[in-house]
PDB file of C-alpha atoms in Angstrom:
ATOM      1  CA  LEU A   1      82.766  15.727  73.115  1.00 56.00           C
ATOM      2  CA  GLU A   2      79.143  16.407  72.731  1.00 68.00           C
ATOM      3  CA  VAL A   3      79.986  16.959  69.004  1.00 69.00           C
ATOM      4  CA  SER A   4      81.696  13.461  68.568  1.00 72.00           C
ATOM      5  CA  ASN A   5      78.811  11.728  70.512  1.00 72.00           C
ATOM      6  CA  GLY A   6      76.365  13.070  68.190  1.00 76.00           C
ATOM      7  CA  ALA A   7      78.125  12.565  65.143  1.00 78.00           C
ATOM      8  CA  SER A   8      78.631   8.882  65.944  1.00 77.00           C
ATOM      9  CA  ARG A   9      74.862   8.681  66.415  1.00 83.00           C
ATOM     10  CA  VAL A  10      74.031  10.471  63.444  1.00 83.00           C
ATOM     11  CA  SER A  11      76.733   8.508  61.235  1.00 81.00           C
ATOM     12  CA  THR A  12      74.804   5.344  61.749  1.00 87.00           C
ATOM     13  CA  LEU A  13      72.106   6.368  59.229  1.00 91.00           C
ATOM     14  CA  GLY A  14      73.296   4.955  56.144  1.00 93.00           C
ATOM     15  CA  PHE A  15      72.200   7.825  53.888  1.00 94.00           C
ATOM     16  CA  VAL A  16      73.461  10.379  56.024  1.00 91.00           C
ATOM     17  CA  ARG A  17      76.973   8.852  56.171  1.00 91.00           C
ATOM     18  CA  ARG A  18      76.953   8.460  52.244  1.00 94.00           C
ATOM     19  CA  GLU A  19      76.468  12.204  51.812  1.00 94.00           C
ATOM     20  CA  LEU A  20      78.677  13.160  54.593  1.00 91.00           C
ATOM     21  CA  VAL A  21      81.375  11.155  52.828  1.00 94.00           C
ATOM     22  CA  ARG A  22      80.326  12.430  49.020  1.00 96.00           C
ATOM     23  CA  GLN A  23      80.941  16.153  50.827  1.00 95.00           C
ATOM     24  CA  GLN A  24      84.159  15.428  52.522  1.00 94.00           C
ATOM     25  CA  GLN A  25      85.425  14.018  49.295  1.00 96.00           C
ATOM     26  CA  GLU A  26      84.347  17.160  47.261  1.00 96.00           C
ATOM     27  CA  LEU A  27      85.899  19.354  49.939  1.00 94.00           C
ATOM     28  CA  GLY A  28      89.061  16.984  49.524  1.00 93.00           C
ATOM     29  CA  LYS A  29      89.512  17.966  45.876  1.00 93.00           C
ATOM     30  CA  GLN A  30      90.876  21.326  46.994  1.00 90.00           C
ATOM     31  CA  LYS A  31      94.475  21.553  47.432  1.00 83.00           C
ATOM     32  CA  GLY A  32      95.895  22.013  51.005  1.00 86.00           C
ATOM     33  CA  VAL A  33      93.140  20.513  52.776  1.00 90.00           C
ATOM     34  CA  VAL A  34      93.823  18.936  56.137  1.00 92.00           C
ATOM     35  CA  MET A  35      90.907  16.617  57.695  1.00 92.00           C
ATOM     36  CA  ASP A  36      90.944  14.470  60.583  1.00 89.00           C
ATOM     37  CA  GLY A  37      88.733  11.499  61.798  1.00 85.00           C
ATOM     38  CA  ARG A  38      88.404   7.771  62.536  1.00 84.00           C
ATOM     39  CA  ASP A  39      88.065   6.805  58.621  1.00 89.00           C
ATOM     40  CA  ILE A  40      89.298   9.669  56.531  1.00 92.00           C
ATOM     41  CA  GLY A  41      92.350   7.945  55.394  1.00 93.00           C
ATOM     42  CA  THR A  42      90.704   4.484  54.917  1.00 94.00           C
ATOM     43  CA  VAL A  43      87.119   5.369  53.958  1.00 94.00           C
ATOM     44  CA  VAL A  44      86.833   8.403  52.680  1.00 96.00           C
ATOM     45  CA  PHE A  45      90.126   9.168  51.306  1.00 95.00           C
ATOM     46  CA  PRO A  46      91.784   5.757  50.771  1.00 96.00           C
ATOM     47  CA  ASP A  47      94.286   7.149  48.282  1.00 94.00           C
ATOM     48  CA  ALA A  48      95.087  10.416  49.826  1.00 92.00           C
ATOM     49  CA  GLU A  49      98.725  11.915  48.859  1.00 90.00           C
ATOM     50  CA  LEU A  50     100.013  12.137  52.764  1.00 92.00           C
ATOM     51  CA  LYS A  51      98.376  10.092  55.781  1.00 92.00           C
ATOM     52  CA  LEU A  52      99.521  10.721  59.619  1.00 91.00           C
ATOM     53  CA  PHE A  53      98.291   8.126  61.777  1.00 87.00           C
ATOM     54  CA  LEU A  54      98.932   9.401  65.706  1.00 88.00           C
ATOM     55  CA  THR A  55      99.146   6.509  68.047  1.00 92.00           C
ATOM     56  CA  ALA A  56      99.281   5.992  71.840  1.00 96.00           C
ATOM     57  CA  PRO A  57      99.781   3.355  74.027  1.00 97.00           C
ATOM     58  CA  PRO A  58      95.985   2.371  75.547  1.00 97.00           C
ATOM     59  CA  GLU A  59      96.710   3.684  79.422  1.00 98.00           C
ATOM     60  CA  VAL A  60      97.719   7.292  77.417  1.00 97.00           C
ATOM     61  CA  ARG A  61      94.562   7.083  75.480  1.00 94.00           C
ATOM     62  CA  ALA A  62      92.481   6.208  78.722  1.00 96.00           C
ATOM     63  CA  GLN A  63      94.216   8.942  80.380  1.00 97.00           C
ATOM     64  CA  ARG A  64      93.048  11.725  77.628  1.00 94.00           C
ATOM     65  CA  ARG A  65      89.672  10.282  77.556  1.00 90.00           C
ATOM     66  CA  PHE A  66      89.046  10.726  81.308  1.00 94.00           C
ATOM     67  CA  ALA A  67      90.633  14.312  81.047  1.00 95.00           C
ATOM     68  CA  GLU A  68      88.068  14.946  78.230  1.00 88.00           C
ATOM     69  CA  MET A  69      84.999  13.885  80.240  1.00 88.00           C
ATOM     70  CA  GLN A  70      86.151  16.113  83.276  1.00 89.00           C
TER      71      GLN A  70
END
C-alpha cells in the first residue's frame, strides 16, 4: 500500500508520468510481458494483444481495501 500511495503522488508530475509510460512501453516490446495497473490497458498499451479486466462488486472491493489497511 505504501508503494501504491507513493506512486500515485509521483505520477501526478507530468514529466515523471510520461517517462514511466515510455519505460513501460519499452518493456512491453518484449514477448511474454505481464503488467497490471489502472491504466495499463487504456493508456500505456491501448492496442495490447490481450487484456484481462478483474471486476468485483463495490462491497467486495471495500472489504479488500479495508483488509489491506489492517
